[in-house]
Short mmCIF file of C-alpha atoms in Angstrom, two decimals:
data_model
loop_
_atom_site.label_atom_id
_atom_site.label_comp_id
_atom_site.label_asym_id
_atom_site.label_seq_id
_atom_site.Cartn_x
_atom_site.Cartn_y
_atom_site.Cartn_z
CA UNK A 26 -13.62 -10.30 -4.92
CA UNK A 27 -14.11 -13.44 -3.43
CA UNK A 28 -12.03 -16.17 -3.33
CA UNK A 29 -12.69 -19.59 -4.04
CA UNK A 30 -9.83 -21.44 -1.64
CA UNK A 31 -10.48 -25.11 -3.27
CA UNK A 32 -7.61 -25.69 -5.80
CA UNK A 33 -5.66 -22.67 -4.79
CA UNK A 34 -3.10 -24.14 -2.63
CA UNK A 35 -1.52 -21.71 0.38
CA UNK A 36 -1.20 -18.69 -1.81
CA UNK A 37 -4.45 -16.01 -1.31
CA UNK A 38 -4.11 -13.03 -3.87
CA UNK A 39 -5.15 -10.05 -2.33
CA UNK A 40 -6.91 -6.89 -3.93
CA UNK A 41 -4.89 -4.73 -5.91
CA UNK A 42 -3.30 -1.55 -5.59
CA UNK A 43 -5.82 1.25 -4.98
CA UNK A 44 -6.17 2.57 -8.89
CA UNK A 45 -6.56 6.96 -8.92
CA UNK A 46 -9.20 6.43 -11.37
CA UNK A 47 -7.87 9.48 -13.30
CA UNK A 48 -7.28 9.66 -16.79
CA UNK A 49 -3.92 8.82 -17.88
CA UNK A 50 -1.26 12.21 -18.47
CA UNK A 51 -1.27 12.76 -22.02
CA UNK A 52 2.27 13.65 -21.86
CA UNK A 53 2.82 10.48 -20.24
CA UNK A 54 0.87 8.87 -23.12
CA UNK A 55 2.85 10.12 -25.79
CA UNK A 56 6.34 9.09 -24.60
CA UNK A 57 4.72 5.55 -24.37
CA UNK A 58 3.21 5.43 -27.69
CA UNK A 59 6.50 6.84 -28.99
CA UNK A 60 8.07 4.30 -27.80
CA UNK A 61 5.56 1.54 -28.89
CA UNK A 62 7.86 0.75 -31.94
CA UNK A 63 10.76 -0.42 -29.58
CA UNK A 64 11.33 -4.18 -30.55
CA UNK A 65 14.62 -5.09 -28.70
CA UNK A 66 14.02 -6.04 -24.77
CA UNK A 67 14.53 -3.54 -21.58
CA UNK A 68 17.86 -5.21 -19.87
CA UNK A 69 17.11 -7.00 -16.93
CA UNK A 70 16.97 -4.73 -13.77
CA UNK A 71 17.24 -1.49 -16.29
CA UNK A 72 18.37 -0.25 -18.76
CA UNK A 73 21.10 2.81 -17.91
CA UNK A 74 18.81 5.45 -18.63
CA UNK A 75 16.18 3.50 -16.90
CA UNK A 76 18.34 3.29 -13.89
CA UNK A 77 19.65 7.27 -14.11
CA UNK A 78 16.48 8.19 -13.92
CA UNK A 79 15.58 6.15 -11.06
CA UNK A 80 18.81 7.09 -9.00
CA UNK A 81 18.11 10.85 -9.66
CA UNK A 82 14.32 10.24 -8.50
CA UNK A 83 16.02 8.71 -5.24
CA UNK A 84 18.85 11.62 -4.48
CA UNK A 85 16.06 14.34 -4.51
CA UNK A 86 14.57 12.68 -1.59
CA UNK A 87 17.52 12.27 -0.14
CA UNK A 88 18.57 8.91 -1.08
CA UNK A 89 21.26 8.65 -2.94
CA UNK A 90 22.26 5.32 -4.32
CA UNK A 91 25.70 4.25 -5.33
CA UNK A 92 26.58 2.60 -9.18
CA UNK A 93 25.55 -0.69 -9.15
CA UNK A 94 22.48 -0.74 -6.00
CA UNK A 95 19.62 0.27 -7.95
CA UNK A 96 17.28 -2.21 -10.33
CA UNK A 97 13.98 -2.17 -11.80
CA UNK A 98 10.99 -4.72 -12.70
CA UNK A 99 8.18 -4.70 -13.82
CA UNK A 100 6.11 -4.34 -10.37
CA UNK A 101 6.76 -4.28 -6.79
CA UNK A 102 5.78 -7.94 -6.40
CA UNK A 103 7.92 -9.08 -8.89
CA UNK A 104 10.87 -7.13 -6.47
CA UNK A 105 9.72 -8.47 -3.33
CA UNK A 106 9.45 -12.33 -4.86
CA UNK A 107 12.93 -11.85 -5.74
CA UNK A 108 13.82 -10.01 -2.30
CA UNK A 109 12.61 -12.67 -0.44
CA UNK A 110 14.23 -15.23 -2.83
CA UNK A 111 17.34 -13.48 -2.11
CA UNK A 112 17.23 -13.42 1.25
CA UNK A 113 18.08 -16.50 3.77
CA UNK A 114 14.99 -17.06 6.41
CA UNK A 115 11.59 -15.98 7.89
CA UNK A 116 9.61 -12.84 6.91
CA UNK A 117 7.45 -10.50 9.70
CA UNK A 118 5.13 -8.11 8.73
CA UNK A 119 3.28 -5.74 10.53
CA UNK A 120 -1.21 -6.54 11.03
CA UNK A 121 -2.34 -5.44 8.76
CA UNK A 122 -0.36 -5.42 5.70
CA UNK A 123 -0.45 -4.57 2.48
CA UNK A 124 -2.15 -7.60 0.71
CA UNK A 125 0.36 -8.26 -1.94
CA UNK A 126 3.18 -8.94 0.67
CA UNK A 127 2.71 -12.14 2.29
CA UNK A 128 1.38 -14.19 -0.46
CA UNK A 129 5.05 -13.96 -2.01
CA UNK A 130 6.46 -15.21 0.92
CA UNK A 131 4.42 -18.41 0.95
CA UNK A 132 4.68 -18.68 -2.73
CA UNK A 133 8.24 -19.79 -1.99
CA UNK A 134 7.42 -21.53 0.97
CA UNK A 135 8.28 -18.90 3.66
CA UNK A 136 5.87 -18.83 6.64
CA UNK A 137 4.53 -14.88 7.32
CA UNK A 138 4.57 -13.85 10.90
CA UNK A 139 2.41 -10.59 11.54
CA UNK A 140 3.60 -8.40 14.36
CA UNK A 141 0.92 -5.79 16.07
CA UNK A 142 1.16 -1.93 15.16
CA UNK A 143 0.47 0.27 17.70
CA UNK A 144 -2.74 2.10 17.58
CA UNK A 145 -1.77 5.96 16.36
CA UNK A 146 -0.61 4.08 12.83
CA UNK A 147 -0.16 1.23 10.53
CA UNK A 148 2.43 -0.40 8.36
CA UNK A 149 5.30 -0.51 11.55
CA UNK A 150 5.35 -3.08 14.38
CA UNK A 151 5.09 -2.47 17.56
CA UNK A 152 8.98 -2.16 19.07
CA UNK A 153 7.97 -4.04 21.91
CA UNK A 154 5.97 -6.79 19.90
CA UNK A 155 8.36 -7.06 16.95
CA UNK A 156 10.75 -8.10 19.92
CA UNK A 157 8.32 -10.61 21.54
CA UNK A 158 7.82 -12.31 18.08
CA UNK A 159 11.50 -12.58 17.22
CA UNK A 160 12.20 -13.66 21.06
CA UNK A 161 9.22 -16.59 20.27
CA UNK A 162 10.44 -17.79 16.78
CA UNK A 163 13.89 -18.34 17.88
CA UNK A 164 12.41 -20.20 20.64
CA UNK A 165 10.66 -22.10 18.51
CA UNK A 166 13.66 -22.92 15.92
CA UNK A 167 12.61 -20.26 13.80
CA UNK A 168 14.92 -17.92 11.55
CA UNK A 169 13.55 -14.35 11.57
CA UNK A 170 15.69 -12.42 8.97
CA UNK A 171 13.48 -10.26 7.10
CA UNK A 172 10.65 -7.47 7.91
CA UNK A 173 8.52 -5.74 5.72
CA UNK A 174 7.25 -2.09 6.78
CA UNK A 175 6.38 0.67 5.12
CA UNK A 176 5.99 4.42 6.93
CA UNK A 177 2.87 5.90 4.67
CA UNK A 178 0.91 2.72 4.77
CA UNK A 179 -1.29 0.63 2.62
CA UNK A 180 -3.85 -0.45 4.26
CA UNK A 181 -4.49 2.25 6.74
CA UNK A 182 -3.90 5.26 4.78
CA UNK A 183 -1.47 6.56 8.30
CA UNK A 184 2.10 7.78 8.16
CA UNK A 185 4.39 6.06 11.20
CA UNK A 186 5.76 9.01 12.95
CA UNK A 187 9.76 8.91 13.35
CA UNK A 188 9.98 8.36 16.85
CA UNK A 189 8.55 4.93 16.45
CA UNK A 190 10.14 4.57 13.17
CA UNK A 191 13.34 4.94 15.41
CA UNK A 192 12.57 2.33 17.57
CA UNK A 193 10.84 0.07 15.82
CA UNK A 194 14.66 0.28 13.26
CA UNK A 195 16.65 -0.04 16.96
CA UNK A 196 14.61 -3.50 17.65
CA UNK A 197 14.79 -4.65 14.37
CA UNK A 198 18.71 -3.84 13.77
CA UNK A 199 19.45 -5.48 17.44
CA UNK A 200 17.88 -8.24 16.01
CA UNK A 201 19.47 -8.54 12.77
CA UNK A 202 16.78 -8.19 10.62
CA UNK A 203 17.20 -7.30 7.36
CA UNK A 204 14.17 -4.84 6.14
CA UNK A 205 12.51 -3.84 3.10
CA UNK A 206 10.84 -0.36 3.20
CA UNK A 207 7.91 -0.21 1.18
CA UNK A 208 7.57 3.94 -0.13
CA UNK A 209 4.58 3.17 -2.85
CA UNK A 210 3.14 5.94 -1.25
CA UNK A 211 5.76 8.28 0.02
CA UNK A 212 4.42 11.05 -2.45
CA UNK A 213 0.86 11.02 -1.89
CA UNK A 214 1.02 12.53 1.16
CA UNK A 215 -2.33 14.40 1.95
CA UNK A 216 -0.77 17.38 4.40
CA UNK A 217 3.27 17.25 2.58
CA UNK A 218 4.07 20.24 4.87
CA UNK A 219 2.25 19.05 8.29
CA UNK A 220 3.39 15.48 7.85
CA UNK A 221 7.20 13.85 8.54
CA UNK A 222 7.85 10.67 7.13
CA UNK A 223 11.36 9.79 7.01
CA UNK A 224 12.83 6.38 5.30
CA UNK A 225 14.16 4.02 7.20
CA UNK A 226 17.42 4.04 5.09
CA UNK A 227 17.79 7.43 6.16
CA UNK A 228 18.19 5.68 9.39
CA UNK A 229 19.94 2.17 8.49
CA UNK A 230 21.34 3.06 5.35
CA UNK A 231 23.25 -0.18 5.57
CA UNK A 232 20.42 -2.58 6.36
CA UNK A 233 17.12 -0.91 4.53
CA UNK A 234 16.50 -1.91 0.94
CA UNK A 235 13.88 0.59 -0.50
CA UNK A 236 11.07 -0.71 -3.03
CA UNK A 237 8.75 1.72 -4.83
CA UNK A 238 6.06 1.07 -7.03
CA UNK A 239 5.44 3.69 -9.63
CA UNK A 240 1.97 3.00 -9.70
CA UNK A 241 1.78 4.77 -6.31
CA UNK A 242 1.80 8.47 -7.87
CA UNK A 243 3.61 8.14 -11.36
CA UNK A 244 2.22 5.60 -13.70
CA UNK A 245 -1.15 3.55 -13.85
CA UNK A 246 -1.44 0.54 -13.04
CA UNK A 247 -1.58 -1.39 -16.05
CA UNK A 248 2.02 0.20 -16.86
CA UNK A 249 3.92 -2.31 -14.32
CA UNK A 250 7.56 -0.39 -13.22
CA UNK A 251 8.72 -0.23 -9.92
CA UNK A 252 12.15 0.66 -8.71
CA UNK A 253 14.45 -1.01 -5.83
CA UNK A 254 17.25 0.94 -3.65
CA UNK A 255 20.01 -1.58 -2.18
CA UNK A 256 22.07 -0.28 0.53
CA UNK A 257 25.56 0.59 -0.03
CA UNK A 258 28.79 -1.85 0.75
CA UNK A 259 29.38 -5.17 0.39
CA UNK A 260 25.95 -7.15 1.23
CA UNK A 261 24.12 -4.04 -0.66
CA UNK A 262 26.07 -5.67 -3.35
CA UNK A 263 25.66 -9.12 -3.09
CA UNK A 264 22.27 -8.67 -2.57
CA UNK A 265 21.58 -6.36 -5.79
CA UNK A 266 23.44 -9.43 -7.29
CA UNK A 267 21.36 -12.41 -5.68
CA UNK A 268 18.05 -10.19 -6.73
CA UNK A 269 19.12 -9.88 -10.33
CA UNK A 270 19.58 -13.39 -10.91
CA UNK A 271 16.13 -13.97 -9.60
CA UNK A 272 14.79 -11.80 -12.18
CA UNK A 273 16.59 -12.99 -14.93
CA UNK A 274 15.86 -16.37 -14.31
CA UNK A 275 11.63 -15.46 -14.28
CA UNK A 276 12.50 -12.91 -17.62
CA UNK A 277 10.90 -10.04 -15.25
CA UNK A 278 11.70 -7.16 -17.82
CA UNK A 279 10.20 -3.90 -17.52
CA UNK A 280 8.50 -3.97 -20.84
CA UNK A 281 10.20 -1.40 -23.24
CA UNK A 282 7.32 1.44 -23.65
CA UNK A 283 6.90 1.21 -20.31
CA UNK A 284 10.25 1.86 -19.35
CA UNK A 285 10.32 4.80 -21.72
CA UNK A 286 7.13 5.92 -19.73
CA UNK A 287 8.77 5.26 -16.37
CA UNK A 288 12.25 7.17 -17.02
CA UNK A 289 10.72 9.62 -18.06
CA UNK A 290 8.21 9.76 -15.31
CA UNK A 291 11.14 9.13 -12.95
CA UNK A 292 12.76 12.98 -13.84
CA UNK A 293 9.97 14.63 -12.80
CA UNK A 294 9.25 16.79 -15.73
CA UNK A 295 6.76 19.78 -14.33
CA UNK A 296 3.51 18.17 -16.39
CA UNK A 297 4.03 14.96 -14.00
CA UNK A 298 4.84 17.23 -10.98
CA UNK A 299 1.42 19.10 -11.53
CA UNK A 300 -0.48 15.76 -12.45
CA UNK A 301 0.72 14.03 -9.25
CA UNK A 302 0.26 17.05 -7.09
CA UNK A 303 -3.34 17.36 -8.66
CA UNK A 304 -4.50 13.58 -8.11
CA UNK A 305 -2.92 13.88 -4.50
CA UNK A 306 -5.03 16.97 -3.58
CA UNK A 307 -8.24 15.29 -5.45
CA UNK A 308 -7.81 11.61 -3.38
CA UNK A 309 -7.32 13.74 -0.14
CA UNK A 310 -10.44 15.87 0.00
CA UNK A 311 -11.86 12.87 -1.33
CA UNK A 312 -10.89 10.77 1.23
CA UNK A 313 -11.45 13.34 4.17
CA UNK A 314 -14.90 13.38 2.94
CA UNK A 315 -15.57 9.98 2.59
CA UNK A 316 -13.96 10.11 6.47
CA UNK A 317 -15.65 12.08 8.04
CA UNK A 318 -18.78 10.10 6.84
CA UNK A 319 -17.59 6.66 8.27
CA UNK A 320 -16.80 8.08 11.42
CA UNK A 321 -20.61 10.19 11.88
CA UNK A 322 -21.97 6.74 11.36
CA UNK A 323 -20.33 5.21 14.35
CA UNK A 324 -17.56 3.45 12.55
CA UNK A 325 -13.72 4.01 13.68
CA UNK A 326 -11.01 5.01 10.83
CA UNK A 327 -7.95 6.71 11.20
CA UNK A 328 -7.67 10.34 9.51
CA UNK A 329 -6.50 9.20 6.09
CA UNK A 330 -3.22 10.86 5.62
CA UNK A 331 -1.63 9.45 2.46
CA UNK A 332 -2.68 7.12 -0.34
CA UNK A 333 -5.75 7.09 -2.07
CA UNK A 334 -7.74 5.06 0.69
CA UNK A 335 -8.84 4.55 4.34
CA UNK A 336 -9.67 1.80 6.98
CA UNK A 337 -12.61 0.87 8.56
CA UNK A 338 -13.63 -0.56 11.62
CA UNK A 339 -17.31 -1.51 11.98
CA UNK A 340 -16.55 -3.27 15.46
CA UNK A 341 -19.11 -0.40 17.10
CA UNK A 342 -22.31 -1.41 14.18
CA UNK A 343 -21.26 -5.20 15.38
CA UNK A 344 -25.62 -5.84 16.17
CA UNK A 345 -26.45 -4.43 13.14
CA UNK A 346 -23.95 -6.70 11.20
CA UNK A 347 -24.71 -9.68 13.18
CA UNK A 348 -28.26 -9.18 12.68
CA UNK A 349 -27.60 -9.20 8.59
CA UNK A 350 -25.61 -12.66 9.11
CA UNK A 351 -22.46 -11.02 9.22
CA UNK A 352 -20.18 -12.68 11.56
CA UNK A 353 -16.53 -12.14 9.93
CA UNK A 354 -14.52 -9.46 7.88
CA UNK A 355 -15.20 -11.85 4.51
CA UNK A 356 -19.20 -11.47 5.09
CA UNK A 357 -18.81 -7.53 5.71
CA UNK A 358 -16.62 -7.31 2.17
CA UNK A 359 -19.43 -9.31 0.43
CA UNK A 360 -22.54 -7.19 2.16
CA UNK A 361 -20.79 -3.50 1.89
CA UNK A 362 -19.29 -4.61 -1.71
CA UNK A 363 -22.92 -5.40 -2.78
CA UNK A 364 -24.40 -2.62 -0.57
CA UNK A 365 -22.30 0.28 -2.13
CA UNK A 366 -21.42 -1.12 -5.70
CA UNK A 367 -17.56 -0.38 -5.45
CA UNK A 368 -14.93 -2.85 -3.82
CA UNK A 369 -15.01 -3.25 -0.01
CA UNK A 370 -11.85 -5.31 0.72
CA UNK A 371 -12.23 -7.12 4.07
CA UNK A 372 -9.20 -6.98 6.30
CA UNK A 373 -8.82 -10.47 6.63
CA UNK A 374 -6.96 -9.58 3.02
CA UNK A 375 -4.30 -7.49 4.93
CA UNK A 376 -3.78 -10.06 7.73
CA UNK A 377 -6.27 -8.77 10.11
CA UNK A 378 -8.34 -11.20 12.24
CA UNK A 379 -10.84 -12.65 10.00
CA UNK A 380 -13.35 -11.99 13.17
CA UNK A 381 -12.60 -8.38 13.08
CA UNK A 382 -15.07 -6.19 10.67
CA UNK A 383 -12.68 -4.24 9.32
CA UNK A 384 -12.59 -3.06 5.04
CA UNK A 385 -10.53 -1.04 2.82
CA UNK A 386 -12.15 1.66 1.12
CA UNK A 387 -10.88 3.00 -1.82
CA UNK A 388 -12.04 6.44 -3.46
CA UNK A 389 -11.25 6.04 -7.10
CA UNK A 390 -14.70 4.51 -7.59
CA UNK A 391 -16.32 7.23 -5.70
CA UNK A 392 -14.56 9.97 -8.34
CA UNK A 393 -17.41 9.46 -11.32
CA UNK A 394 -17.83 6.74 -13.88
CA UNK A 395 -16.24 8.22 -17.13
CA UNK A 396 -12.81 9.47 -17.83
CA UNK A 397 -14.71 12.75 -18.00
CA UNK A 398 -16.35 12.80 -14.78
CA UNK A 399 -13.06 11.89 -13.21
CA UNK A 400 -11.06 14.49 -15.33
CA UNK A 401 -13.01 17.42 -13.86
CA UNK A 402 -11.80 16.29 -10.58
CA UNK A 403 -8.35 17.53 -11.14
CA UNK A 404 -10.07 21.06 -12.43
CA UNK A 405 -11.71 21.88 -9.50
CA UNK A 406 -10.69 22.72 -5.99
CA UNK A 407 -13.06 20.97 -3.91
CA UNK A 408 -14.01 17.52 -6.51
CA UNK A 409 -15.55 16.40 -3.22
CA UNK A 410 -18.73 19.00 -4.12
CA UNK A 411 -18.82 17.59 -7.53
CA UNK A 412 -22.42 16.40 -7.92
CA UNK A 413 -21.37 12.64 -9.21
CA UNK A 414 -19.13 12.86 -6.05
CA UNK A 415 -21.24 14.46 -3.76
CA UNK A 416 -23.91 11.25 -4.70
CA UNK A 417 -20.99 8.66 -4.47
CA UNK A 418 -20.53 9.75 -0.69
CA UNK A 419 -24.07 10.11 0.17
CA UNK A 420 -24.45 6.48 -0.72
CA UNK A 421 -21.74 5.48 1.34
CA UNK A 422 -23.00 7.54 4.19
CA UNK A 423 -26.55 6.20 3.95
CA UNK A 424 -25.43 2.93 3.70
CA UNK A 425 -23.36 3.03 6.85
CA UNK A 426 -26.37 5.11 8.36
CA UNK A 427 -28.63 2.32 7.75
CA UNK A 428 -26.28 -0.21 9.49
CA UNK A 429 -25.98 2.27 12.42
CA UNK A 430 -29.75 3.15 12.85
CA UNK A 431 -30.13 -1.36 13.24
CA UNK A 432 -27.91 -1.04 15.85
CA UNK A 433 -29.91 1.56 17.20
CA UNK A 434 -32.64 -0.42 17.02
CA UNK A 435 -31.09 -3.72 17.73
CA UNK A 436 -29.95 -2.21 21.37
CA UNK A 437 -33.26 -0.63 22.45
CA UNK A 438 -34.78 -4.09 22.24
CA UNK A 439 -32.32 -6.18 24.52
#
């Protein structure tokens, strides 16, 4: 996972996606390989079935998008690239970040300013800071016209709660900001019915343009589809227009089995319901697990409430780490990546501090190591007892032990 900077110019490619290490739906599979004959190309931004689908997926949560303000590509970076193409000036994000945002950005020469989140959740600024940061750019001839956020957030697995949603939209929309609301992982919610998460188009409908990846809950990843909401009126239009002719002019089709995969994904049919409602429940006991193990080590995480992931912060095992010649988040990705044999992304990938030990944990990996192992996951009610499972969270937990016991140790020396 590391990354070699020589030759690589200012663009840093993050780690991927979180996979859900489950095997693929077989219904899924067979509309795909049905469609696997399909010569001719997917239109740009959708095809119109392609694009019903995808506006009916929207209206059942509540946003509804008028003819002409929806469009599809084959990933969410592919939308965002065009997004930012589209639009005129600088791009915030909130620390940390989902790692495939900023690179984008830079790839077309836009400087990334992070803004703080508060400390109850990630993935939206601070009110107060996302002012201070606009108030500095412009005072520095900057042009701050975009911000990235998304409520259920990649990296920190939290859902923003409305009230700060509310004023974090107020700041931004006194500002001028245009924003892009990333819902990847609006449907993986662990706790649907204890948790709110609203869209911020619910709120700005006239200023929010809504990106979804379908590899959040619907298809894999190697099945690239995602799906963009504009918002209504004029500028909804011109943008929808601007972002097409970004795509065309970089060929980003939706390939055409995939899109047959995606539509059909995109109506819901019950066996995708069930499959997505399965691999939520599996990640979230998974992930509570995996939790509560970080945390009895000494580590701080916030409760993992969406997603298929959590965040770490090994700031309180800091004299253990030091004393294994870790000194910055890229040292802690190498030593816990090598310690527990499954990706440990530092969060110096999602715009954290690079001083700051913090890592993403993902638990795909910890789910079993054949698509059998991980298929019995979805069969039982509590995968975390599994015994492949069970073993996959002892390691982490001894791991983490180990570091915690050296601290121990390390402080009854001084």
């Amino acid at each position: 996972m590391r990354t070699d900077p020589e030759g690589h110019g200012p663009v840093r490619f993050g780690p991927p996606l979180p996979d859900d290490g489950l095997p693929v739906l077989p219904e899924l599979a067979g509309v795909l390989a049905a469609a696997a004959s399909r010569a001719g190309p997917e239109p740009v931004g959708g095809g119109p079935a392609l694009l019903d689908a995808a506006r009916g997926y929207g209206e059942r949560r509540g946003l509804p998008a008028a003819p002409g303000r929806t469009a599809l590509a084959p990933g969410a970076p592919a939308l965002l690239t065009a997004l930012t193409a589209a639009l005129d000036g600088d791009v915030l994000v909130p620390r940390p970040c989902a790692a495939w945002w900023a690179p984008y950005a830079r790839l077309l020469g836009r400087p990334v300013f992070h803004v703080p989140t508060p400390a109850e959740s990630g993935g939206v600024p601070d009110p107060y800071a996302l002012l201070e940061t606009v108030r500095r750019m412009r005072a520095e001839g900057r042009d701050p016209r975009l911000l990235v956020l998304s409520v259920a957030d990649d990296p920190t697995a939290t859902v923003a709660p409305p009230e700060l949603l509310h004023e974090t939209l107020e700041a931004a929309a006194g500002e001028g900001l245009h924003l892009i609301s990333d819902e990847t992982w609006r449907d993986t919610l662990h706790d649907p019915h204890g948790t709110v998460l609203l869209s911020p188009a619910e709120m700005l409908p006239d200023r929010v343009t809504v990106v979804t990846d379908l590899a959040g809950s619907l298809l894999p990843p190697g099945w690239p589809a995602a799906v963009a909401r504009f918002p209504a009126g004029e500028e909804g239009g011109a943008l929808h227009a601007r972002v097409l002719d970004v795509l065309t002019a970089l060929d980003a089709r939706v390939a055409a089995p995939v899109a047959a995969a995606a539509g059909y994904a995109l109506s819901e049919p019950e066996p995708v319901t069930a499959r997505v409602a399965a691999a939520v429940r599996v990640h979230a006991r998974v992930a509570a697990a995996a939790h509560r193990a970080v945390v009895a080590a000494g580590a701080l995480a916030r409760p993992p409430q969406c997603g298929r992931h959590l965040y770490v912060d090994l700031s309180p095992l800091a004299p253990a780490l030091a004393a294994h010649g870790v000194g910055d988040a890229q040292e802690l990705e190498d030593l816990l990546t090598g310690r527990l044999g499954m990706p440990a992304a530092g969060g110096h990938r999602f715009g954290d501090d690079l001083d700051t030990p913090r890592v993403r944990l993902c638990t795909a990996p910890l789910l079993g190591d054949t698509p059998e192992e991980r298929a019995e996951c979805l069969e039982t009610d509590e995968p975390e007892e599994l015994p492949r499972v069970r073993r996959a969270l002892n390691q982490v937990t001894s791991v983490l032990d180990d570091l915690r016991d050296d601290a121990r140790r390390w402080e009854s020396s001084r």
